[in-house]
Amino acid sequence: MFAYVLRRLWQMLPTMAGVVLLVFFLFNWVGGDPAYLLAGKMADANAIENIRRQLGTDQPYTVQLWIFVKQILTFDFGNAWSTGEPVSHIIASRLGPSLTVLVPLTILETGFGIALALAIAFVRGSLTDRMVMVACTVGMSISILVYIIVFQYVFAYQWGLFPVQGWGNSLGENLLTYALLPIVIGLAVSIAPTLRLYRSFVLDEVGQDYVRTARAKGLKEGRIVWVHVLRNAAIPIITHVMASLPALLIGAFLLERFFGIPGIGREVILAVERSDFPVIKAITVYVAAATMVFNLLADLLYQAVDPRVQLR
Amino acid sequence: MTTTLHMHFPGLWTLAWRRLRADRVAMAALAVVGAFLLLVLLSATGLVAGDWEDEVAVNYAPPTFVGADATARALAQAQLPRVVASAPNDFDPLAAELLELKAQVAQSHPPVDKRMTLPFGADKWGHDIVKKTIKGGETSIVVGLAAALVAVALGTLFGAVSGFYGGWVDDLFNWFYSIFTAIPSILMILTVAAVLQQKGVATIVLILGLTGWTGPYRLMRAEYIKHGAREYVMAADAIGASSWSRMFGHILPNVSHVALVQMSILVVGFIKAEVILSFLGFGVPVGTVSWGSMLNEAQNELILGKWWQLAAAASAMALLVTSFSLFADALRDALDPKIK
């Protein structure tokens, strides 16, 4: 087990190195000279030279790459260009609000998704099943933008059930007032694709021999589906949840932007709007690292759920 | 491959088409997608909606079925010349010239007969929403199709080389694959958008295409590994066909259905992605209309109670994306009946 984890972490190194190289390549070659971006339109040669010296972009590429690697290892990406706030502080302080929306959303989405998928497994092939699937397809084709615009307008602006936007200081206040509508919208958007996916996982299991055996033994249908099938369908479900967590952090960016939630996703948008490269670089590298770590966690959870899985 | 062979033994495509034709939902979806593509073609050639930027109605003219409501009437009232006390007087030395100037303007710009209502309403500038939606659809669909083409072409090329040659080439491409998949696609798209400073339809196609190749790559690589060991490929090798000719002359036609299904799936995702990027202002440039830019405008109009632009763009998009998804599902089932 320990050896397995160690080997997996070792295998992450080339990928991580690739991510660092890719980000470095994008921002240092393709992205143009940041000195011109920073100096503004009325820059003289002297000012540009100064900025270059401060950023270290007058150094050879190998030195710059080394600076970048050191930044990643020390979690210190310097200051954001637009606000002067330390990048590490930006990431640390924006994580909380993102998670306040993300954690309840993921729990509810997974819970509802599993319950509905199992319920549909009872009636597979029926008219209800097909109607739900058609509803899912239609629900998935409506842009998340439309959900947000309409829900915010109707529930918050027209009916006043929720604050239109804002963010408080305490976790309780945020959870109970400001995060509620974003969570509802996130759920409305994500439940259709989640249900479709989980339904296919569940139906894969329902067709297996062990289900027939369980039926032959005379087990109740409810027990078969909720206990036997669920346990086996849990593996792909766990993979899906774990794999989507890092992406969700960024994927909620529209919600964060619309509701004024000071999270990571909104920070990315702001950084792209302001061409604030240090912030984007840092977030990209850390989210990539998080993705790999969560993939490893998913594999470790496999074994916890299914003892037949051998980690080698 | 001769045609007579095809006549006796229906090929993959013939069989798939037969299965597809039997599926009523798929055919309805195909008809809708076809209608949208036809509109794009007509719009691109300027036959339809070429004059979408004409001011044909009053600002925010409501849809006809709502009726030219009080708002529209009030707006029209407000646009009538209100100032009557402009007769030349002794206190204003320029009054006479001003009056002359006004007369000249009135002559050179005769008042347009603006409609009070349109079938689906008008936007802030009095543009016809129907034409605007068609024009916006042209941008969104062209971007979606072109980006999917780039992504599938890249994915197929990489997958073919990687799966066919194996060894260190395969390792190299797998390394690239793991790098690109470690970064969530939306973050990848935003990162590239931040780096490429100029906006434009070509840029957004490039962004989506360069970040979307991983899915097709994984599937095409698997297909090429599978087919590379098949007898027909060995036979081609034996008669001296080059690697390139075996990859793209012999194997590609046999695995192109995978590419086609991938393409149809990617188009849906890219149309949605383009709408979000344009909405955020990272997509199509100012002055180009797309469904995303329409939603962006509509967001502020909603507060004023003008919901029709939002409804038009959202429903056109939902109709196309639903049809495209249903068609893609049916296409996958028809081409690979084993998978259900």
XYZ file of N, CA and C in Angstrom, chain A residues 74-304:
693
model
N 8.058 26.886 -3.242
C 7.955 27.674 -2.009
C 6.565 28.281 -1.846
N 5.634 27.926 -2.750
C 4.275 28.472 -2.711
C 4.283 29.998 -2.756
N 5.313 30.573 -3.330
C 5.411 32.029 -3.343
C 5.546 32.517 -4.785
N 4.448 32.969 -5.333
C 4.463 33.435 -6.716
C 4.617 34.951 -6.799
N 5.041 35.548 -5.716
C 5.176 37.004 -5.739
C 3.831 37.672 -5.583
N 3.727 38.887 -6.111
C 2.488 39.641 -5.965
C 1.710 39.677 -7.274
N 0.391 39.781 -7.130
C -0.449 39.936 -8.318
C -0.139 41.286 -8.967
N -0.116 41.295 -10.294
C 0.226 42.523 -11.003
C -0.816 43.619 -10.822
N -2.080 43.201 -10.770
C -3.140 44.211 -10.788
C -3.373 44.815 -9.412
N -3.304 43.996 -8.363
C -3.646 44.516 -7.039
C -2.459 44.588 -6.092
N -1.356 43.904 -6.431
C -0.209 43.891 -5.551
C -0.355 42.939 -4.380
N -1.494 42.238 -4.330
C -1.713 41.269 -3.255
C -0.843 40.031 -3.494
N -0.250 39.460 -2.448
C 0.543 38.247 -2.664
C -0.322 37.123 -3.241
N 0.214 36.453 -4.263
C -0.578 35.421 -4.936
C -0.945 34.297 -3.978
N -0.010 33.931 -3.107
C -0.293 32.842 -2.171
C -1.465 33.218 -1.261
N -1.520 34.511 -0.888
C -2.624 34.966 -0.049
C -3.943 34.933 -0.820
N -3.878 35.300 -2.107
C -5.091 35.253 -2.936
C -5.656 33.844 -2.940
N -4.776 32.870 -3.225
C -5.258 31.488 -3.334
C -5.808 31.014 -1.991
N -5.070 31.268 -0.917
C -5.502 30.790 0.399
C -6.836 31.407 0.794
N -7.011 32.709 0.535
C -8.233 33.351 1.009
C -9.427 33.087 0.098
N -9.180 32.728 -1.161
C -10.305 32.469 -2.072
C -10.798 31.031 -2.011
N -10.002 30.170 -1.365
C -10.358 28.756 -1.325
C -11.622 28.534 -0.485
N -11.695 29.233 0.654
C -12.822 29.050 1.565
C -14.176 29.275 0.912
N -14.399 30.455 0.332
C -15.693 30.701 -0.312
C -16.020 29.678 -1.395
N -14.995 29.271 -2.182
C -15.251 28.263 -3.212
C -15.741 26.969 -2.580
N -15.069 26.556 -1.506
C -15.442 25.295 -0.872
C -16.804 25.384 -0.193
N -17.170 26.558 0.307
C -18.472 26.742 0.945
C -19.600 26.403 -0.028
N -19.395 26.718 -1.304
C -20.400 26.369 -2.307
C -20.177 24.946 -2.796
N -18.906 24.599 -2.984
C -18.559 23.355 -3.663
C -18.889 22.109 -2.846
N -18.568 22.135 -1.540
C -18.734 20.924 -0.731
C -20.208 20.532 -0.602
N -21.103 21.461 -0.167
C -22.516 21.064 -0.104
C -23.065 20.652 -1.471
N -22.623 21.371 -2.502
C -23.097 21.065 -3.852
C -22.720 19.640 -4.247
N -21.462 19.265 -4.007
C -21.008 17.927 -4.391
C -21.747 16.858 -3.595
N -21.932 17.107 -2.292
C -22.615 16.112 -1.458
C -24.052 15.926 -1.946
N -24.757 17.045 -2.161
C -26.149 16.950 -2.597
C -26.258 16.309 -3.971
N -25.365 16.735 -4.878
C -25.414 16.219 -6.250
C -25.190 14.712 -6.255
N -24.178 14.254 -5.509
C -23.888 12.823 -5.467
C -25.048 12.073 -4.834
N -25.574 12.611 -3.720
C -26.671 11.951 -3.032
C -27.908 11.808 -3.907
N -28.342 12.927 -4.459
C -29.511 12.901 -5.345
C -29.254 12.029 -6.561
N -28.053 12.176 -7.128
C -27.711 11.417 -8.334
C -27.823 9.922 -8.089
N -27.230 9.457 -6.972
C -27.253 8.019 -6.675
C -28.683 7.559 -6.410
N -29.410 8.316 -5.578
C -30.775 7.909 -5.232
C -31.655 7.815 -6.478
N -31.582 8.838 -7.330
C -32.413 8.836 -8.542
C -31.999 7.726 -9.497
N -30.668 7.523 -9.641
C -30.185 6.497 -10.569
C -30.657 5.121 -10.128
N -30.591 4.863 -8.812
C -31.047 3.558 -8.307
C -32.556 3.423 -8.461
N -33.283 4.529 -8.201
C -34.732 4.478 -8.343
C -35.118 4.175 -9.782
N -34.361 4.733 -10.724
C -34.666 4.511 -12.134
C -34.339 3.086 -12.543
N -33.354 2.492 -11.863
C -32.990 1.109 -12.175
C -34.181 0.172 -11.943
N -35.072 0.520 -11.003
C -36.287 -0.280 -10.762
C -37.185 -0.290 -11.991
N -37.240 0.849 -12.675
C -38.248 1.001 -13.733
C -37.579 1.144 -15.097
N -36.379 0.587 -15.258
C -35.644 0.784 -16.505
C -36.463 0.330 -17.714
N -36.340 1.098 -18.792
C -37.039 0.745 -20.015
C -38.482 1.211 -20.037
N -38.996 1.644 -18.889
C -40.400 2.067 -18.851
C -40.542 3.478 -19.410
N -41.784 3.907 -19.480
C -42.041 5.251 -19.986
C -41.409 6.293 -19.061
N -41.521 6.057 -17.747
C -40.924 6.989 -16.770
C -39.436 7.142 -17.042
N -38.763 6.000 -17.197
C -37.328 6.010 -17.458
C -37.014 6.864 -18.682
N -37.768 6.598 -19.749
C -37.471 7.335 -20.991
C -37.771 8.825 -20.857
N -38.873 9.121 -20.135
C -39.209 10.536 -19.940
C -38.108 11.251 -19.167
N -37.610 10.579 -18.116
C -36.549 11.192 -17.310
C -35.305 11.412 -18.170
N -34.996 10.436 -19.012
C -33.804 10.574 -19.859
C -33.957 11.723 -20.859
N -35.180 11.836 -21.433
C -35.411 12.951 -22.362
C -35.286 14.278 -21.617
N -35.873 14.327 -20.405
C -35.780 15.554 -19.606
C -34.324 15.888 -19.327
N -33.509 14.854 -19.054
C -32.084 15.075 -18.793
C -31.396 15.665 -20.023
N -31.691 15.076 -21.189
C -31.057 15.573 -22.411
C -31.408 17.035 -22.644
N -32.695 17.355 -22.462
C -33.112 18.746 -22.661
C -32.465 19.638 -21.615
N -32.476 19.182 -20.350
C -31.892 19.968 -19.274
C -30.423 20.253 -19.504
N -29.718 19.275 -20.092
C -28.291 19.443 -20.341
C -28.009 20.409 -21.488
N -29.023 20.596 -22.370
C -28.736 21.456 -23.525
C -28.972 22.917 -23.224
N -29.584 23.196 -22.084
C -29.764 24.604 -21.727
C -28.479 25.089 -21.084
N -27.963 26.181 -21.595
C -26.682 26.676 -21.105
C -26.764 27.034 -19.626
N -25.689 26.765 -18.912
C -25.607 27.112 -17.491
C -25.857 28.608 -17.291
N -25.485 29.391 -18.308
C -25.721 30.833 -18.255
C -27.197 31.148 -18.100
N -28.006 30.421 -18.867
C -29.444 30.681 -18.842
C -30.016 30.316 -17.476
N -29.575 29.179 -16.931
C -30.024 28.803 -15.588
C -29.714 29.927 -14.600
N -28.449 30.381 -14.647
C -28.039 31.381 -13.657
C -28.834 32.668 -13.842
N -28.909 33.166 -15.088
C -29.588 34.441 -15.333
C -31.049 34.353 -14.896
N -31.731 33.275 -15.317
C -33.168 33.165 -15.031
C -33.418 32.917 -13.545
N -32.673 31.998 -12.944
C -32.888 31.688 -11.520
C -32.592 32.918 -10.657
N -31.504 33.594 -10.982
C -31.150 34.767 -10.182
C -32.242 35.834 -10.299
N -32.749 35.994 -11.532
C -33.775 37.009 -11.760
C -35.074 36.646 -11.039
N -35.505 35.393 -11.221
C -36.798 34.999 -10.669
C -36.741 34.844 -9.146
N -35.812 34.018 -8.663
C -35.816 33.686 -7.232
C -35.266 34.813 -6.356
N -34.238 35.487 -6.851
C -33.612 36.505 -6.010
C -34.189 37.892 -6.277
N -34.278 38.262 -7.546
C -34.669 39.630 -7.878
C -36.172 39.825 -7.774
N -36.947 38.906 -8.392
C -38.388 39.071 -8.421
C -39.050 38.654 -7.121
N -38.734 37.445 -6.646
C -39.430 36.909 -5.491
C -38.723 37.245 -4.180
N -37.465 37.657 -4.277
C -36.727 38.044 -3.075
C -36.492 36.915 -2.090
N -36.467 35.655 -2.584
C -36.250 34.519 -1.682
C -34.793 34.462 -1.197
N -33.885 34.935 -2.041
C -32.466 34.903 -1.709
C -31.883 36.283 -1.979
N -30.725 36.583 -1.343
C -30.057 37.824 -1.728
C -29.576 37.727 -3.174
N -29.634 38.832 -3.912
C -29.241 38.795 -5.318
C -27.754 38.450 -5.435
N -26.933 39.083 -4.631
C -25.548 38.656 -4.542
C -24.909 39.206 -3.277
N -23.709 38.737 -3.001
C -23.019 39.185 -1.808
C -22.334 38.044 -1.099
N -21.592 38.382 -0.074
C -20.859 37.369 0.676
C -20.580 37.924 2.063
N -20.789 37.107 3.080
C -20.604 37.569 4.447
C -19.269 37.155 5.022
N -19.148 37.266 6.320
C -17.883 36.956 6.969
C -17.883 35.620 7.683
N -19.061 35.176 8.143
C -19.055 33.916 8.880
C -19.564 32.790 7.995
N -19.073 31.590 8.295
C -19.427 30.418 7.499
C -20.925 30.166 7.543
N -21.506 30.287 8.752
C -22.928 30.018 8.911
C -23.772 30.960 8.070
N -23.445 32.226 8.142
C -24.180 33.231 7.381
C -24.094 32.939 5.887
N -22.873 32.632 5.430
C -22.684 32.361 4.007
C -23.467 31.140 3.568
N -23.376 30.062 4.384
C -24.063 28.821 4.020
C -25.564 29.020 3.977
N -26.091 29.746 4.964
C -27.540 29.833 5.097
C -28.161 30.914 4.219
N -27.396 31.901 3.805
C -28.005 32.920 2.949
C -27.364 32.983 1.566
N -26.094 33.354 1.531
C -25.502 33.667 0.229
C -25.226 32.456 -0.646
N -24.888 31.322 -0.022
C -24.504 30.165 -0.843
C -25.713 29.363 -1.316
N -26.886 29.647 -0.723
C -28.043 28.783 -1.005
C -28.429 28.773 -2.485
N -28.662 29.949 -3.049
C -29.112 29.996 -4.441
C -28.054 29.448 -5.400
N -26.768 29.814 -5.231
C -25.751 29.186 -6.084
C -25.770 27.660 -6.003
N -25.997 27.127 -4.793
C -26.033 25.670 -4.663
C -27.240 25.111 -5.408
N -28.393 25.775 -5.260
C -29.600 25.313 -5.962
C -29.366 25.308 -7.471
N -28.767 26.374 -7.989
C -28.525 26.455 -9.425
C -27.509 25.389 -9.850
N -26.443 25.270 -9.070
C -25.439 24.249 -9.386
C -26.061 22.871 -9.460
N -26.980 22.622 -8.533
C -27.662 21.330 -8.504
C -28.538 21.153 -9.742
N -29.285 22.209 -10.084
C -30.177 22.139 -11.248
C -29.380 21.865 -12.519
N -28.181 22.458 -12.606
C -27.377 22.294 -13.810
C -26.743 20.913 -13.854
N -26.261 20.441 -12.697
C -25.419 19.243 -12.736
C -26.200 17.953 -12.571
N -27.441 18.030 -12.098
C -28.129 16.781 -11.785
C -28.418 15.962 -13.055
N -28.711 16.629 -14.175
C -29.055 15.890 -15.395
C -27.866 15.064 -15.918
N -26.694 15.673 -16.152
C -25.567 14.847 -16.605
C -25.151 13.807 -15.577
N -25.221 14.162 -14.281
C -24.844 13.201 -13.241
C -25.782 12.004 -13.252
N -27.082 12.281 -13.335
C -28.060 11.198 -13.323
C -27.864 10.278 -14.532
N -27.647 10.854 -15.689
C -27.422 10.052 -16.900
C -26.240 9.128 -16.721
N -25.162 9.696 -16.177
C -23.933 8.922 -16.000
C -24.137 7.808 -14.974
N -24.692 8.163 -13.799
C -24.863 7.180 -12.732
C -25.853 6.095 -13.153
N -26.846 6.479 -13.949
C -27.799 5.494 -14.437
C -27.075 4.433 -15.244
N -26.122 4.890 -16.102
C -25.395 3.905 -16.908
C -24.521 3.019 -16.025
N -23.933 3.583 -14.965
C -23.140 2.759 -14.035
C -24.024 1.704 -13.377
N -25.195 2.152 -12.915
C -26.097 1.242 -12.213
C -26.602 0.162 -13.156
N -26.979 0.557 -14.375
C -27.525 -0.436 -15.311
C -26.461 -1.445 -15.740
N -25.186 -1.012 -15.766
C -24.102 -1.954 -16.059
C -24.093 -3.073 -15.036
N -24.349 -2.724 -13.778
C -24.306 -3.704 -12.699
C -25.563 -4.563 -12.679
N -26.707 -3.942 -12.986
C -27.971 -4.674 -12.920
C -27.966 -5.868 -13.875
N -27.199 -5.748 -14.984
C -27.164 -6.839 -15.942
C -26.226 -7.969 -15.548
N -25.498 -7.831 -14.443
C -24.485 -8.822 -14.076
C -25.101 -10.093 -13.489
N -24.279 -11.141 -13.504
C -24.756 -12.450 -13.019
C -25.123 -12.443 -11.539
N -24.325 -11.676 -10.753
C -24.580 -11.744 -9.308
C -25.967 -11.219 -8.942
N -26.493 -10.337 -9.787
C -27.837 -9.835 -9.528
C -28.848 -10.955 -9.754
N -28.591 -11.748 -10.820
C -29.490 -12.876 -11.098
C -29.427 -13.882 -9.951
N -28.191 -14.111 -9.475
C -28.031 -15.038 -8.353
C -28.812 -14.545 -7.138
N -28.680 -13.247 -6.870
C -29.368 -12.687 -5.707
C -30.866 -12.837 -5.857
N -31.362 -12.616 -7.092
C -32.797 -12.772 -7.328
C -33.198 -14.227 -7.124
N -32.342 -15.140 -7.646
C -32.654 -16.560 -7.547
C -32.721 -16.985 -6.090
N -31.885 -16.340 -5.258
C -31.913 -16.663 -3.830
C -33.180 -16.158 -3.170
N -33.915 -15.322 -3.895
C -35.158 -14.797 -3.353
C -35.010 -13.507 -2.590
N -33.907 -12.795 -2.825
C -33.739 -11.504 -2.152
C -34.751 -10.506 -2.695
N -35.134 -9.585 -1.838
C -36.075 -8.555 -2.281
C -35.380 -7.617 -3.272
N -36.143 -7.180 -4.254
C -35.584 -6.309 -5.296
C -34.938 -5.066 -4.697
N -35.600 -4.508 -3.684
C -35.073 -3.291 -3.051
C -33.700 -3.526 -2.463
N -33.528 -4.641 -1.790
C -32.235 -4.933 -1.167
C -31.163 -5.147 -2.245
N -31.553 -5.841 -3.316
C -30.594 -6.097 -4.392
C -30.062 -4.768 -4.928
N -31.007 -3.871 -5.249
C -30.586 -2.621 -5.887
C -29.832 -1.733 -4.909
N -30.393 -1.539 -3.717
C -29.819 -0.550 -2.806
C -28.551 -1.046 -2.129
N -28.394 -2.347 -1.978
C -27.202 -2.840 -1.301
C -26.203 -3.440 -2.283
N -26.637 -4.465 -3.008
C -25.682 -5.167 -3.873
C -25.222 -4.309 -5.035
N -26.195 -3.761 -5.767
C -25.842 -2.973 -6.950
C -25.101 -1.705 -6.563
N -25.584 -1.038 -5.512
C -24.969 0.231 -5.118
C -23.493 0.038 -4.795
N -23.198 -1.040 -4.071
C -21.820 -1.264 -3.655
C -20.899 -1.389 -4.874
N -21.400 -2.077 -5.905
C -20.558 -2.279 -7.080
C -20.513 -1.058 -7.993
N -21.630 -0.324 -8.022
C -21.649 0.871 -8.869
C -20.858 2.000 -8.219
N -20.508 1.798 -6.922
C -19.832 2.880 -6.194
C -18.470 3.204 -6.799
N -17.797 2.202 -7.366
C -16.436 2.451 -7.873
C -16.411 3.511 -8.970
N -17.180 3.316 -10.049
C -17.154 4.399 -11.055
C -17.692 5.717 -10.512
N -18.638 5.633 -9.573
C -19.190 6.873 -9.016
C -18.108 7.628 -8.253
N -17.349 6.905 -7.437
C -16.263 7.548 -6.680
C -15.252 8.177 -7.636
N -14.880 7.417 -8.656
C -13.930 7.957 -9.637
C -14.441 9.261 -10.205
N -15.730 9.231 -10.575
C -16.306 10.418 -11.195
C -16.271 11.612 -10.241
N -16.696 11.380 -8.995
C -16.751 12.486 -8.031
C -15.342 13.033 -7.787
N -14.397 12.136 -7.525
C -13.043 12.579 -7.229
C -12.424 13.316 -8.410
N -12.671 12.763 -9.608
C -12.062 13.375 -10.791
C -12.652 14.751 -11.065
N -13.924 14.943 -10.683
C -14.562 16.216 -11.043
C -14.337 17.290 -9.987
N -13.802 16.902 -8.819
C -13.633 17.899 -7.752
C -12.740 19.076 -8.149
N -11.524 18.843 -8.623
C -10.673 19.994 -8.979
C -11.283 20.847 -10.088
N -11.924 20.180 -11.049
C -12.532 20.925 -12.151
C -13.701 21.761 -11.649
N -14.400 21.220 -10.646
C -15.541 21.940 -10.081
C -15.098 23.273 -9.480
N -13.918 23.244 -8.874
C -13.366 24.441 -8.253
C -13.370 25.593 -9.247
N -12.998 25.286 -10.475
C -12.964 26.284 -11.524
C -14.325 26.365 -12.208
N -14.986 25.193 -12.305
C -16.244 25.120 -13.047
C -17.324 25.984 -12.434
N -17.193 26.290 -11.137
C -18.209 27.114 -10.483
C -17.950 28.591 -10.736
N -17.037 28.903 -11.673
C -16.632 30.300 -11.826
C -17.779 31.210 -12.237
N -18.708 30.675 -13.038
C -19.831 31.517 -13.440
C -20.717 31.846 -12.248
N -20.965 30.826 -11.398
C -21.765 31.061 -10.196
C -21.096 32.116 -9.322
N -19.780 31.959 -9.132
C -19.061 32.893 -8.270
C -19.102 34.301 -8.844
N -18.999 34.394 -10.153
C -19.005 35.710 -10.777
C -20.365 36.389 -10.636
N -21.435 35.612 -10.895
C -22.770 36.197 -10.858
C -23.192 36.589 -9.448
N -22.761 35.779 -8.466
C -23.248 36.030 -7.114
C -22.229 36.765 -6.256
N -21.171 37.246 -6.890
C -20.178 38.015 -6.160
C -19.507 37.225 -5.053
N -19.300 35.922 -5.298
C -18.632 35.100 -4.288
C -17.125 35.187 -4.521
N -16.359 35.610 -3.519
C -14.921 35.813 -3.727
C -14.153 34.497 -3.735
N -14.395 33.631 -4.704
C -13.744 32.318 -4.755
C -12.676 32.246 -5.818
N -12.108 31.030 -5.955
C -11.029 30.799 -6.911
C -11.493 31.058 -8.343
N -12.696 30.578 -8.655
C -13.191 30.696 -10.025
C -13.319 32.151 -10.456
N -13.885 32.976 -9.581
C -14.031 34.391 -9.922
C -12.652 35.035 -10.065
N -11.723 34.579 -9.231
C -10.371 35.118 -9.282
C -9.728 34.826 -10.643
N -9.977 33.615 -11.165
C -9.423 33.264 -12.474
C -9.953 34.213 -13.544
N -11.276 34.415 -13.528
C -11.889 35.306 -14.519
C -11.288 36.700 -14.431
N -11.207 37.219 -13.200
C -10.645 38.558 -13.011
C -9.214 38.607 -13.526
N -8.444 37.551 -13.210
C -7.047 37.529 -13.622
C -6.931 37.506 -15.142
N -7.820 36.736 -15.798
C -7.769 36.693 -17.262
C -8.144 38.062 -17.832
N -9.161 38.690 -17.224
C -9.572 40.012 -17.694
C -8.452 41.037 -17.556
N -7.675 40.920 -16.459
C -6.626 41.907 -16.208
C -5.266 41.458 -16.712
N -5.202 40.310 -17.383
C -3.925 39.724 -17.817
C -2.961 39.614 -16.631
N -3.481 39.166 -15.509
C -2.664 39.028 -14.306
C -2.024 37.634 -14.314
N -0.902 37.524 -15.031
C -0.318 36.208 -15.286
C 0.089 35.439 -14.023
N 0.708 36.071 -13.001
C 1.123 35.275 -11.832
C -0.037 34.507 -11.199
N -1.213 35.145 -11.144
C -2.368 34.494 -10.521
C -2.799 33.283 -11.347
N -2.896 33.462 -12.673
C -3.337 32.344 -13.516
C -2.326 31.207 -13.466
N -1.046 31.564 -13.531
C 0.005 30.544 -13.488
C -0.108 29.716 -12.220
N -0.227 30.412 -11.087
C -0.272 29.714 -9.806
C -1.487 28.801 -9.731
N -2.647 29.341 -10.096
C -3.872 28.537 -9.981
C -3.800 27.324 -10.905
N -3.295 27.521 -12.134
C -3.212 26.404 -13.077
C -2.328 25.292 -12.523
N -1.169 25.664 -12.012
C -0.242 24.642 -11.508
C -0.849 23.908 -10.320
N -1.453 24.660 -9.380
C -1.985 24.001 -8.188
C -3.210 23.144 -8.501
N -4.062 23.617 -9.422
C -5.234 22.807 -9.765
C -4.793 21.519 -10.455
N -3.758 21.607 -11.302
C -3.248 20.400 -11.951
C -2.720 19.429 -10.903
N -1.978 19.937 -9.921
C -1.469 19.073 -8.856
C -2.622 18.441 -8.091
N -3.641 19.260 -7.794
C -4.800 18.749 -7.059
C -5.493 17.651 -7.857
N -5.601 17.840 -9.189
C -6.247 16.831 -10.015
C -5.539 15.493 -9.879
N -4.211 15.520 -9.922
C -3.464 14.263 -9.836
C -3.617 13.625 -8.466
N -3.581 14.450 -7.429
C -3.720 13.907 -6.076
C -5.105 13.288 -5.893
N -6.136 13.961 -6.407
C -7.485 13.419 -6.252
C -7.669 12.129 -7.051
N -6.986 12.033 -8.187
C -7.046 10.770 -8.928
C -6.448 9.640 -8.113
N -5.352 9.933 -7.420
C -4.724 8.922 -6.564
C -5.673 8.542 -5.426
N -6.293 9.562 -4.809
C -7.240 9.289 -3.721
C -8.386 8.406 -4.202
N -8.837 8.660 -5.439
C -9.922 7.849 -5.993
C -9.492 6.388 -6.056
N -8.261 6.144 -6.506
C -7.778 4.771 -6.604
C -7.658 4.117 -5.227
N -7.256 4.918 -4.229
C -7.138 4.375 -2.881
C -8.516 4.044 -2.314
N -9.495 4.884 -2.647
C -10.856 4.635 -2.173
C -11.455 3.375 -2.795
N -11.020 3.079 -4.034
C -11.455 1.839 -4.693
C -11.359 0.666 -3.746
N -10.132 0.561 -3.187
C -9.846 -0.602 -2.380
C -10.698 -0.617 -1.125
N -10.941 0.564 -0.602
C -11.763 0.641 0.599
C -13.165 0.140 0.303
